mmCIF file of C-alpha atoms and ligand atoms in Angstrom:
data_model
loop_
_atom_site.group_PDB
_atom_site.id
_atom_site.type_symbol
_atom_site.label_atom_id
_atom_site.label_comp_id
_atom_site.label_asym_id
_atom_site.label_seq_id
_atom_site.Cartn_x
_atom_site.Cartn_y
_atom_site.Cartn_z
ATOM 1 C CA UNK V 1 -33.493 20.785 -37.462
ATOM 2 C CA UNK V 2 -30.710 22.167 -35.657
ATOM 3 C CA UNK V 3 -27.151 21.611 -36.987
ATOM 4 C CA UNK V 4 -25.312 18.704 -35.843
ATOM 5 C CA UNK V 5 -21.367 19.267 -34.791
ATOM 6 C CA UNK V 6 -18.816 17.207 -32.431
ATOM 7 C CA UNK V 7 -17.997 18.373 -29.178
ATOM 8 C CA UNK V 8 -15.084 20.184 -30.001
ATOM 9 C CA UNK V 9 -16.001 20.705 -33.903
ATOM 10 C CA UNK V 10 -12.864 19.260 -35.576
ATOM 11 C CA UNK V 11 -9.971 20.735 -33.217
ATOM 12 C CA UNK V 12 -6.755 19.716 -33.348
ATOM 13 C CA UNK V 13 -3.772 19.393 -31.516
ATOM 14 C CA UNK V 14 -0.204 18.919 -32.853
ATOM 15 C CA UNK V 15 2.830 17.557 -30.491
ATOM 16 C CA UNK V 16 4.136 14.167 -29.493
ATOM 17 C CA UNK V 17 0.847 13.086 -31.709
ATOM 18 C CA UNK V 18 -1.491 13.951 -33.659
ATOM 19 C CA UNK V 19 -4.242 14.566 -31.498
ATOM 20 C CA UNK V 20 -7.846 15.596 -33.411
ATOM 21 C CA UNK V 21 -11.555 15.983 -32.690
ATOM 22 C CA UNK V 22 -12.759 13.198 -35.002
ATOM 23 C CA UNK V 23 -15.605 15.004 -36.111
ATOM 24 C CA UNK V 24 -19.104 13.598 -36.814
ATOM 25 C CA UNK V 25 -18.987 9.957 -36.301
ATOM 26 C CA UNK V 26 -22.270 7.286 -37.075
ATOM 27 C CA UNK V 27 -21.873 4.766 -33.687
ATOM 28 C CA UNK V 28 -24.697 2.268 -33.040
ATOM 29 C CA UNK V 29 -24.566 0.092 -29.813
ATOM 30 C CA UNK V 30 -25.535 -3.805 -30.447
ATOM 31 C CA UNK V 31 -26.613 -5.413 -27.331
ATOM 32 C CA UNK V 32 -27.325 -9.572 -27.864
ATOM 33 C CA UNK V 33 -26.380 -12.880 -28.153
ATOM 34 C CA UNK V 34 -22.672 -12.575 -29.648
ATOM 35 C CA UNK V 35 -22.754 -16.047 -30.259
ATOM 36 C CA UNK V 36 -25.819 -16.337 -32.229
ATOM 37 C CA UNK V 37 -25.659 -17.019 -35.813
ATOM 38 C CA UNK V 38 -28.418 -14.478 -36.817
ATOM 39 C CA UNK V 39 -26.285 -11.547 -34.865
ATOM 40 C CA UNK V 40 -23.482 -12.386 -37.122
ATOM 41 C CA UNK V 41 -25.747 -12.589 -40.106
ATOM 42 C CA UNK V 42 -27.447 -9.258 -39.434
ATOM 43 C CA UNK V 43 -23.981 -7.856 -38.820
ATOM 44 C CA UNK V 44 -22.481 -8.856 -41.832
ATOM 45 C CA UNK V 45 -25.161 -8.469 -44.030
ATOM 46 C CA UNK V 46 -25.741 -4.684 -42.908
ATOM 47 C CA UNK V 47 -22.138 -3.159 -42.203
ATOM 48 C CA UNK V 48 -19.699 -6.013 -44.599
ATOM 49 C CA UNK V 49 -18.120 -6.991 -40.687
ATOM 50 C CA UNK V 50 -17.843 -10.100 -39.288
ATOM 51 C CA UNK V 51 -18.493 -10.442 -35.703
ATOM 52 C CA UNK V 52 -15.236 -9.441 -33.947
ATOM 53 C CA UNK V 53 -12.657 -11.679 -31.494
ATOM 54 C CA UNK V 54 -13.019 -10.741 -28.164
ATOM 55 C CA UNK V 55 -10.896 -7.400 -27.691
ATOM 56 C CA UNK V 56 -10.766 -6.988 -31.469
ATOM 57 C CA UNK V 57 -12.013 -4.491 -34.373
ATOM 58 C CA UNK V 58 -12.868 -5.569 -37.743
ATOM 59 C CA UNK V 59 -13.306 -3.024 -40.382
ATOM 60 C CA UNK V 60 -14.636 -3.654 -43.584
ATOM 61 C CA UNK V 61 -16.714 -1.614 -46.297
ATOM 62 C CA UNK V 62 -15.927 2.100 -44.552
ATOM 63 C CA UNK V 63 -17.697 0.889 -41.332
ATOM 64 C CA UNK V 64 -15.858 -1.043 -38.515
ATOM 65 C CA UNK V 65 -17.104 -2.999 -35.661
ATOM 66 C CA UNK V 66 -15.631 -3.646 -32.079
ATOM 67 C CA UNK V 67 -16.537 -5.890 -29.117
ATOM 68 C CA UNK V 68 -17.377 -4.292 -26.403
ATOM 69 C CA UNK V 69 -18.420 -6.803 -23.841
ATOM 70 C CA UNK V 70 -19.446 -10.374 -24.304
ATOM 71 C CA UNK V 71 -22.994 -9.347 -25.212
ATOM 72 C CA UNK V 72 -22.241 -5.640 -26.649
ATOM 73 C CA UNK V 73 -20.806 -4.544 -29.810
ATOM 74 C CA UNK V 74 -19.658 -0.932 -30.999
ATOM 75 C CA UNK V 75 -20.781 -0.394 -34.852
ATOM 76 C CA UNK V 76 -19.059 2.869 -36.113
ATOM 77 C CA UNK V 77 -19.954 4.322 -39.750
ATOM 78 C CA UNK V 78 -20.852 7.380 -41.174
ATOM 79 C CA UNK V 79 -22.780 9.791 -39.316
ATOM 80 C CA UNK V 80 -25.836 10.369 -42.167
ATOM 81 C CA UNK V 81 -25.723 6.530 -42.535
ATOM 82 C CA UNK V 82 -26.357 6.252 -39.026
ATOM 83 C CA UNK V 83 -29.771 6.025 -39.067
ATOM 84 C CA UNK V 84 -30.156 3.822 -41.741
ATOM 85 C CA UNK V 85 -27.736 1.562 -40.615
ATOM 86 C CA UNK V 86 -29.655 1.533 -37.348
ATOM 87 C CA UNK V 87 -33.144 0.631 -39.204
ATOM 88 C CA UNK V 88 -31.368 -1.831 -41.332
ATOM 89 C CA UNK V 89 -30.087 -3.407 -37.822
ATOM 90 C CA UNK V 90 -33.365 -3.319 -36.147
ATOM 91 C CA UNK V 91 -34.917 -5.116 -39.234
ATOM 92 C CA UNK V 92 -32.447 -7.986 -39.637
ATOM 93 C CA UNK V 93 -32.793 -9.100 -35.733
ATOM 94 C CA UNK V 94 -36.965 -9.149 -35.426
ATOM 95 C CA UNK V 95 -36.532 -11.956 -34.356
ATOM 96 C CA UNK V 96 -33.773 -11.679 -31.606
ATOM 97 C CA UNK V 97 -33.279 -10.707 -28.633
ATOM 98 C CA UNK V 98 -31.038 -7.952 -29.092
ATOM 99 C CA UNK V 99 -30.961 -3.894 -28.818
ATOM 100 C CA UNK V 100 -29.684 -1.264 -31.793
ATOM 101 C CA UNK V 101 -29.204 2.135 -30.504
ATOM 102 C CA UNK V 102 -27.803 4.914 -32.583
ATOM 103 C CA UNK V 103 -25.482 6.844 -29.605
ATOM 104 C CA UNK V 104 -23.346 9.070 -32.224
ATOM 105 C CA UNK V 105 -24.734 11.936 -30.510
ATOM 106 C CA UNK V 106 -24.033 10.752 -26.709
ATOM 107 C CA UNK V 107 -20.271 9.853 -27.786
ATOM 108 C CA UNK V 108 -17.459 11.542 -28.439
ATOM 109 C CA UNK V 109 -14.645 10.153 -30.988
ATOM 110 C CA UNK V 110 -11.266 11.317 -31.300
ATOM 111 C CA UNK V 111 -8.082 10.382 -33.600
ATOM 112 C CA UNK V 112 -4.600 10.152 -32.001
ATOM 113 C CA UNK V 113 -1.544 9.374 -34.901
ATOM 114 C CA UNK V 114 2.009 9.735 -35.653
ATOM 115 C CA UNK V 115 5.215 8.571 -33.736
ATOM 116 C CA UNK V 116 4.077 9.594 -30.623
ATOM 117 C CA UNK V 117 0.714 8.106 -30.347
ATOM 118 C CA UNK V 118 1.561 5.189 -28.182
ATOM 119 C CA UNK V 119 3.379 6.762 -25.517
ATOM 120 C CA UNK V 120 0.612 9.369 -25.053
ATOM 121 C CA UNK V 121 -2.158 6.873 -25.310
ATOM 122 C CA UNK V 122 -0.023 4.979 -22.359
ATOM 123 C CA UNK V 123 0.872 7.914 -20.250
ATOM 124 C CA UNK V 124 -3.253 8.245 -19.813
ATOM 125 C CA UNK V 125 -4.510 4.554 -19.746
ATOM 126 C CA UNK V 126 -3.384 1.659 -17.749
ATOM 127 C CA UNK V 127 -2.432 -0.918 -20.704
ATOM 128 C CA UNK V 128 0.399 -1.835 -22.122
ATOM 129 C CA UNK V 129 1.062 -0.225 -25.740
ATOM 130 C CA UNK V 130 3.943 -2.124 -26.986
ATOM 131 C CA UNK V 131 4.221 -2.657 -30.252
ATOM 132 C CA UNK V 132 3.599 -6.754 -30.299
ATOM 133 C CA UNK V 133 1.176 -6.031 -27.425
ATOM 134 C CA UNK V 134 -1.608 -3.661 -28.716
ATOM 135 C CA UNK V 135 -1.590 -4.156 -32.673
ATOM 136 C CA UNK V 136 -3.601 -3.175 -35.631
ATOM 137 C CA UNK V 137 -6.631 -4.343 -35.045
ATOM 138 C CA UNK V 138 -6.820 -4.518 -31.232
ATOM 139 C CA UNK V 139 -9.069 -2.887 -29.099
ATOM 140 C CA UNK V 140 -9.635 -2.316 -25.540
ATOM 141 C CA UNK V 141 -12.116 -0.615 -23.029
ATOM 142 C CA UNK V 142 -10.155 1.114 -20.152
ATOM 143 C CA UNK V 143 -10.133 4.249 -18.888
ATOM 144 C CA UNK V 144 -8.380 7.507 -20.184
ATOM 145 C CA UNK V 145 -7.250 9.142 -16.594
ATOM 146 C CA UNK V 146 -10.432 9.403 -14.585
ATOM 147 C CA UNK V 147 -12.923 8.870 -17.307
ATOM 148 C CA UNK V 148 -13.900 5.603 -19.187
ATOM 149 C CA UNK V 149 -13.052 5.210 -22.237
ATOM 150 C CA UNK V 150 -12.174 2.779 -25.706
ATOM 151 C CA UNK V 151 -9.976 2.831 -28.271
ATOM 152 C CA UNK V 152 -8.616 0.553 -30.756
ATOM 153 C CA UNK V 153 -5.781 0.578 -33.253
ATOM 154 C CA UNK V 154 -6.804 0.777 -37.194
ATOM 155 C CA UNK V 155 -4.559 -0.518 -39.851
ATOM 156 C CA UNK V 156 -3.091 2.508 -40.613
ATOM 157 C CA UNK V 157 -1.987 3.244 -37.151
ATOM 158 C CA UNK V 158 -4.054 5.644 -35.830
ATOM 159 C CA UNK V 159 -6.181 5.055 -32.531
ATOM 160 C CA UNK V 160 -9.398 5.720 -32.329
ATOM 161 C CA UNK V 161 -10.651 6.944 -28.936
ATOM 162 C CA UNK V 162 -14.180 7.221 -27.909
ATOM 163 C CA UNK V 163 -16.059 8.344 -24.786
ATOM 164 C CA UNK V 164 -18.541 10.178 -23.835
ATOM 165 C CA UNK V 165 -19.508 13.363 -24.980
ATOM 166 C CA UNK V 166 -19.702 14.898 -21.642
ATOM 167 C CA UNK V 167 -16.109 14.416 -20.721
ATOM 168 C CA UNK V 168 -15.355 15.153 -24.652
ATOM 169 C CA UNK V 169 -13.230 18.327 -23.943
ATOM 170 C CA UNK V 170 -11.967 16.547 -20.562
ATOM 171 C CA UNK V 171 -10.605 13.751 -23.174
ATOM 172 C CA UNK V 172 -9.045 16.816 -25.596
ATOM 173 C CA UNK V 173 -7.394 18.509 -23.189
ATOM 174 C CA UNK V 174 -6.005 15.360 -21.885
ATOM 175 C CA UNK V 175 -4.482 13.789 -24.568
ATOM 176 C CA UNK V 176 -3.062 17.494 -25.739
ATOM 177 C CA UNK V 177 -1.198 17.759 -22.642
ATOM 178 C CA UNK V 178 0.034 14.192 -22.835
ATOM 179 C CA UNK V 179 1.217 14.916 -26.299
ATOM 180 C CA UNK V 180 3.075 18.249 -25.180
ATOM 181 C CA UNK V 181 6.156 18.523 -27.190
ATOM 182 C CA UNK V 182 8.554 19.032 -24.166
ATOM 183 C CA UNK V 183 6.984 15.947 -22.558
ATOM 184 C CA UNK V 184 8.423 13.639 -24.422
ATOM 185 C CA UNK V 185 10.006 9.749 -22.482
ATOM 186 C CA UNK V 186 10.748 7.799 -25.787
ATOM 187 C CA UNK V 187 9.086 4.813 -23.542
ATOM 188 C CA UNK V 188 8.087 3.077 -27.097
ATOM 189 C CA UNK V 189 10.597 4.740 -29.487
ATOM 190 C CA UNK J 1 -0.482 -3.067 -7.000
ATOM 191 C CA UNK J 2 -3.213 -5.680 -7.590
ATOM 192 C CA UNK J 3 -4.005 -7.083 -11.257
ATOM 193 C CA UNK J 4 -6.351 -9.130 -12.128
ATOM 194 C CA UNK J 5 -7.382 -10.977 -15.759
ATOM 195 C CA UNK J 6 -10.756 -10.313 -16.428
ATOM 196 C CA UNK J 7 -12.215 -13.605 -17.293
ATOM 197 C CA UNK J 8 -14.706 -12.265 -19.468
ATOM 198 C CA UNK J 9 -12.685 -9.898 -21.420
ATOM 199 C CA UNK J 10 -9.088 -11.907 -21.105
ATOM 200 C CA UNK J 11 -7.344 -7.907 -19.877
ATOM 201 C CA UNK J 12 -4.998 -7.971 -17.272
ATOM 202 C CA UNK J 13 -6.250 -5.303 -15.668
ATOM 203 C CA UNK J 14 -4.870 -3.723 -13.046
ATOM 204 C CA UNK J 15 -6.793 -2.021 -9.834
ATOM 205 C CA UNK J 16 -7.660 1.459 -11.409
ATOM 206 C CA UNK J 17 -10.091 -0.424 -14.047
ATOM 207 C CA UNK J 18 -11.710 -2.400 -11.407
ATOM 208 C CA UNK J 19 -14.255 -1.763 -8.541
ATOM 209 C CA UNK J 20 -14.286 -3.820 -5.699
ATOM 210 C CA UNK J 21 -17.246 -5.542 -4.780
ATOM 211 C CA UNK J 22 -16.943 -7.212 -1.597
ATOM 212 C CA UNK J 23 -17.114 -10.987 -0.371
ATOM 213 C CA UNK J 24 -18.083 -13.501 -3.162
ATOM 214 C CA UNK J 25 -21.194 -16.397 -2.718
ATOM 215 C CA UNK J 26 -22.961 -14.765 -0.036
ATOM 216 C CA UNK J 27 -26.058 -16.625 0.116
ATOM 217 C CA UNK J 28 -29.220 -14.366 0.500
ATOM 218 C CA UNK J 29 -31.513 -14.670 3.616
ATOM 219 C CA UNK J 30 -34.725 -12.789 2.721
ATOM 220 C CA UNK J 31 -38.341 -12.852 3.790
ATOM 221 C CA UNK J 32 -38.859 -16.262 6.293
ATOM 222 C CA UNK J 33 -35.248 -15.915 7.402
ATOM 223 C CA UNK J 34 -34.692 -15.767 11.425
ATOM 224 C CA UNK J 35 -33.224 -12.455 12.228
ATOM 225 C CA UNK J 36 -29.923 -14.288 13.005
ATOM 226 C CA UNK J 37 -29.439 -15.326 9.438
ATOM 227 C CA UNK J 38 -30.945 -11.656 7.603
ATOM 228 C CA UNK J 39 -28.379 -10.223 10.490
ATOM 229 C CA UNK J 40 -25.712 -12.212 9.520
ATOM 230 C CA UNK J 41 -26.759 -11.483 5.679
ATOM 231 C CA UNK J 42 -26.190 -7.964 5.962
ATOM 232 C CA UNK J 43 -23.730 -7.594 8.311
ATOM 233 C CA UNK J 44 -21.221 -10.670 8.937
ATOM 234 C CA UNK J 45 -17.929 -10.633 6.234
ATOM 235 C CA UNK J 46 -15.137 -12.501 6.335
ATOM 236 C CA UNK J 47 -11.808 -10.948 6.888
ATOM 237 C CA UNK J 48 -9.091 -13.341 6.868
ATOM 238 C CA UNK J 49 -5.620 -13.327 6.767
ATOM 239 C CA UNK J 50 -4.665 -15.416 4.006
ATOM 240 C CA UNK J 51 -7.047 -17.177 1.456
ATOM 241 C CA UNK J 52 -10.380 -15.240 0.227
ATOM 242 C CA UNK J 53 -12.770 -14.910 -2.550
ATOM 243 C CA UNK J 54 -13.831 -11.927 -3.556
ATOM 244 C CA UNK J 55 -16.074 -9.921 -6.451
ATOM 245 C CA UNK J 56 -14.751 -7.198 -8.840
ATOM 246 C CA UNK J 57 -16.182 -5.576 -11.494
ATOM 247 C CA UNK J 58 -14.674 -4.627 -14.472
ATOM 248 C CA UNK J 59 -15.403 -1.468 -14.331
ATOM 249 C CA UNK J 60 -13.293 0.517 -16.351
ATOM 250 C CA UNK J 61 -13.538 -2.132 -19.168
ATOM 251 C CA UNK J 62 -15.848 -4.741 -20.508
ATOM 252 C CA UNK J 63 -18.112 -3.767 -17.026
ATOM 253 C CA UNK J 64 -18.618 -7.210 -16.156
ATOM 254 C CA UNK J 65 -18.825 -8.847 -12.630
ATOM 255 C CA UNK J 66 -16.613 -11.513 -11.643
ATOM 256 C CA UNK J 67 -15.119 -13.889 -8.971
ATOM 257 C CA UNK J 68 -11.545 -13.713 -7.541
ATOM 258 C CA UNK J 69 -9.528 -15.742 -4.982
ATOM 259 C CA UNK J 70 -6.761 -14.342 -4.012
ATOM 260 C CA UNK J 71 -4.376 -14.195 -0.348
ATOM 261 C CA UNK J 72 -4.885 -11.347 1.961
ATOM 262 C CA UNK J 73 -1.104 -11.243 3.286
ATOM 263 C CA UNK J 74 1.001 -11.632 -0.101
ATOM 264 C CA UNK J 75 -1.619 -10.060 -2.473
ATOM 265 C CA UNK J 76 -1.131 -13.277 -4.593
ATOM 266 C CA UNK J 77 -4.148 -13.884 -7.015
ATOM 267 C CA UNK J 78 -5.060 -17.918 -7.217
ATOM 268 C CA UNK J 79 -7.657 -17.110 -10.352
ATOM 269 C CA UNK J 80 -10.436 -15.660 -11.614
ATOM 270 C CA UNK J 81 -13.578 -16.932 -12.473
ATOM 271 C CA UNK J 82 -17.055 -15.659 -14.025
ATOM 272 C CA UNK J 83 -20.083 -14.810 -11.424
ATOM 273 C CA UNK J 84 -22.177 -17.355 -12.416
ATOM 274 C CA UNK J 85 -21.300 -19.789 -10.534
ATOM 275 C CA UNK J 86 -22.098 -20.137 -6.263
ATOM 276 C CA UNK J 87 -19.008 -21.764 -5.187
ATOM 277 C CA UNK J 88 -15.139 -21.631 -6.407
ATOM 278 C CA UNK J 89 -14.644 -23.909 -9.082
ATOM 279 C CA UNK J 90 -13.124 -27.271 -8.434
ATOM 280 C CA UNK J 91 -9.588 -26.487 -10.187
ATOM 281 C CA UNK J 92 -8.879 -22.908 -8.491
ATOM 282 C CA UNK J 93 -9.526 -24.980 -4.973
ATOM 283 C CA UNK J 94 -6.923 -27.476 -5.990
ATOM 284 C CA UNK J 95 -4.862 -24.706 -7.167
ATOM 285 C CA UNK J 96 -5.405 -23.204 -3.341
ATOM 286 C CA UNK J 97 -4.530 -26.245 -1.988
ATOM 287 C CA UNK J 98 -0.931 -26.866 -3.332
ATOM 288 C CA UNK J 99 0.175 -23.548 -2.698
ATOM 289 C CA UNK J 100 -1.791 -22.953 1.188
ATOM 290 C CA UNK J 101 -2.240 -26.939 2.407
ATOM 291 C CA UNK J 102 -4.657 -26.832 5.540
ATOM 292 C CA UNK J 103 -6.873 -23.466 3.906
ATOM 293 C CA UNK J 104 -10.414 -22.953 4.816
ATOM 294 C CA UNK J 105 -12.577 -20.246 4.330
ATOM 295 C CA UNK J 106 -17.096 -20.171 4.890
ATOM 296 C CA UNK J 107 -17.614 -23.658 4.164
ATOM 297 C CA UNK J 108 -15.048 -24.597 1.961
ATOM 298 C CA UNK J 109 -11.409 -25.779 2.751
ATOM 299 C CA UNK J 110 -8.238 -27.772 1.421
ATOM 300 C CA UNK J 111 -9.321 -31.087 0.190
ATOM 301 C CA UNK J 112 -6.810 -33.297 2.136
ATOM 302 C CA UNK J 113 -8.003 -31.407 5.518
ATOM 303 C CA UNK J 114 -11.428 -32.217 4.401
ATOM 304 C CA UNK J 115 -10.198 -36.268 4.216
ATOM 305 C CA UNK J 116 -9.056 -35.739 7.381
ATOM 306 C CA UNK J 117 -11.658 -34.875 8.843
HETATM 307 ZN ZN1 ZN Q 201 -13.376 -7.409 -18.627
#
């Protein structure tokens, strides 16, 4: 089997933020019934997450999960657990009505930190990164420029960004000229 | 710029992570329709000047369809609303009807105009 490797195999980027190439990351979309009791079971039994708020990630037991839509969640957790994960997924909602797709492979995921991390998030996205607006925890689908894309806040205070994989290096380059050192506005500082 | 709150996904999103998808509640006029009413199907839109209901999608976002009514001339947004549903609901009229007394628009208007009447 041929070697697995992100899109831009771990690069990284230092400026306003620290801007990185995530690496390998296990994601698994959920499609169903967000509401249904057996979802949340399945969830929580399989990946230690309850079923998130809307707009929220939870993150529990290494793995975190996001809500995507009102019948769509994003289940991210290590990329050779992925496929377990998945089977333990599929197993746990016979009897739903609901899809588990492993999509680590279509999606690209990339880590933005430090001091600068919400004014280059916001100089690409249309959202409002205030600190008592977008906190730990939070998550949100926008777009990043001209591509769609998510991202949500961990406790640490990192963002996570994900997209596709075919606009990975679109995403890179991006956020590594938002985080240029001589472009700094202090918008959030 | 025009925002709108997503009423599946609560964002205020603004018009860059939305596509417009023309007038809201058309009614479809398919096989045994006259050719005046699959004409006016396809072809006939409203285009006022004032009041009008619209769908978006979010596109750039939770990528779900939805209903707005907004006002053509100050850009004002009156509410959203989810697309299941074939008319505006009951409190976004009312809400139309304080702020634009005497509004009408297909076959819905201002409840006092509609007493009347
Ligand atoms: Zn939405």
């Amino acid at each position: 089997m041929s070697k697995a490797v992100s899109v831009l195999n771990g690069a990284r980027f230092s400026g306003l933020a620290e801007v990185a190439d995530a690496g390998l990351v296990g994601m698994i979309t959920l499609r169903g019934d967000l509401e249904s009791s057996a979802v949340a079971a399945a969830v929580q039994s399989t990946t230690g997450c309850a079923i998130p708020a809307v707009r929220k990630t939870v993150e529990a037991s290494g793995n975190s999960v996001s809500w995507m839509s009102p019948d769509e969640l994003l289940i991210v957790t290590a990329y050779d657990q992925v496929a377990d994960l998945c089977a333990k997924l599929q197993e746990a909602l016979t009897q739903e009505h609901a899809l588990v797709v492993n999509v680590s492979d279509a999606r690209s995921c990339f880590t933005l930190s430090g001091n600068g991390a919400r004014e280059v998030l916001g100089k690409v996205a249309p959202v409002d990164f205030a600190a008592d607006q977008f906190q730990p925890g939070d998550f949100r689908r926008s777009r990043l420029a001209q591509v769609a894309g998510a991202f949500w806040l961990d406790q640490g205070g990192a963002f996570h960004i994900v997209c596709f994989r075919s606009v990975g290096e679109y995403v890179f380059n991006l956020l590594k000229t938002a985080a240029d050192p001589d472009a700094g506005v202090g918008v959030y500082s | 710029m025009l925002i709108l709150t997503c009423p599946y996904c609560g964002a205020t999103a603004e018009e860059t992570e939305l596509q417009a998808g023309g007038e809201a509640h058309l009614k479809r006029f398919g096989p045994g329709s006259s050719d005046e009413e699959f004409h006016d199907y396809l072809f006939v839109r409203e285009n006022p000047k004032g009041v009008h209901f619209e769908r978006w999608r979010h596109t750039n976002g939770c990528g779900k369809w939805f209903h707005a009514a907004r006002c053509t001339t100050s850009l004002e947004v009156f509410g959203t609303y989810p697309a299941q549903t074939t008319e505006p609901p009951q409190d976004i009229q009312d809400k139309i009807s304080k702020k634009r007394p005497g509004w009408s628009w297909r076959e819905f208007s201002c409840a006092s105009a509609k007493d009347a009447s």
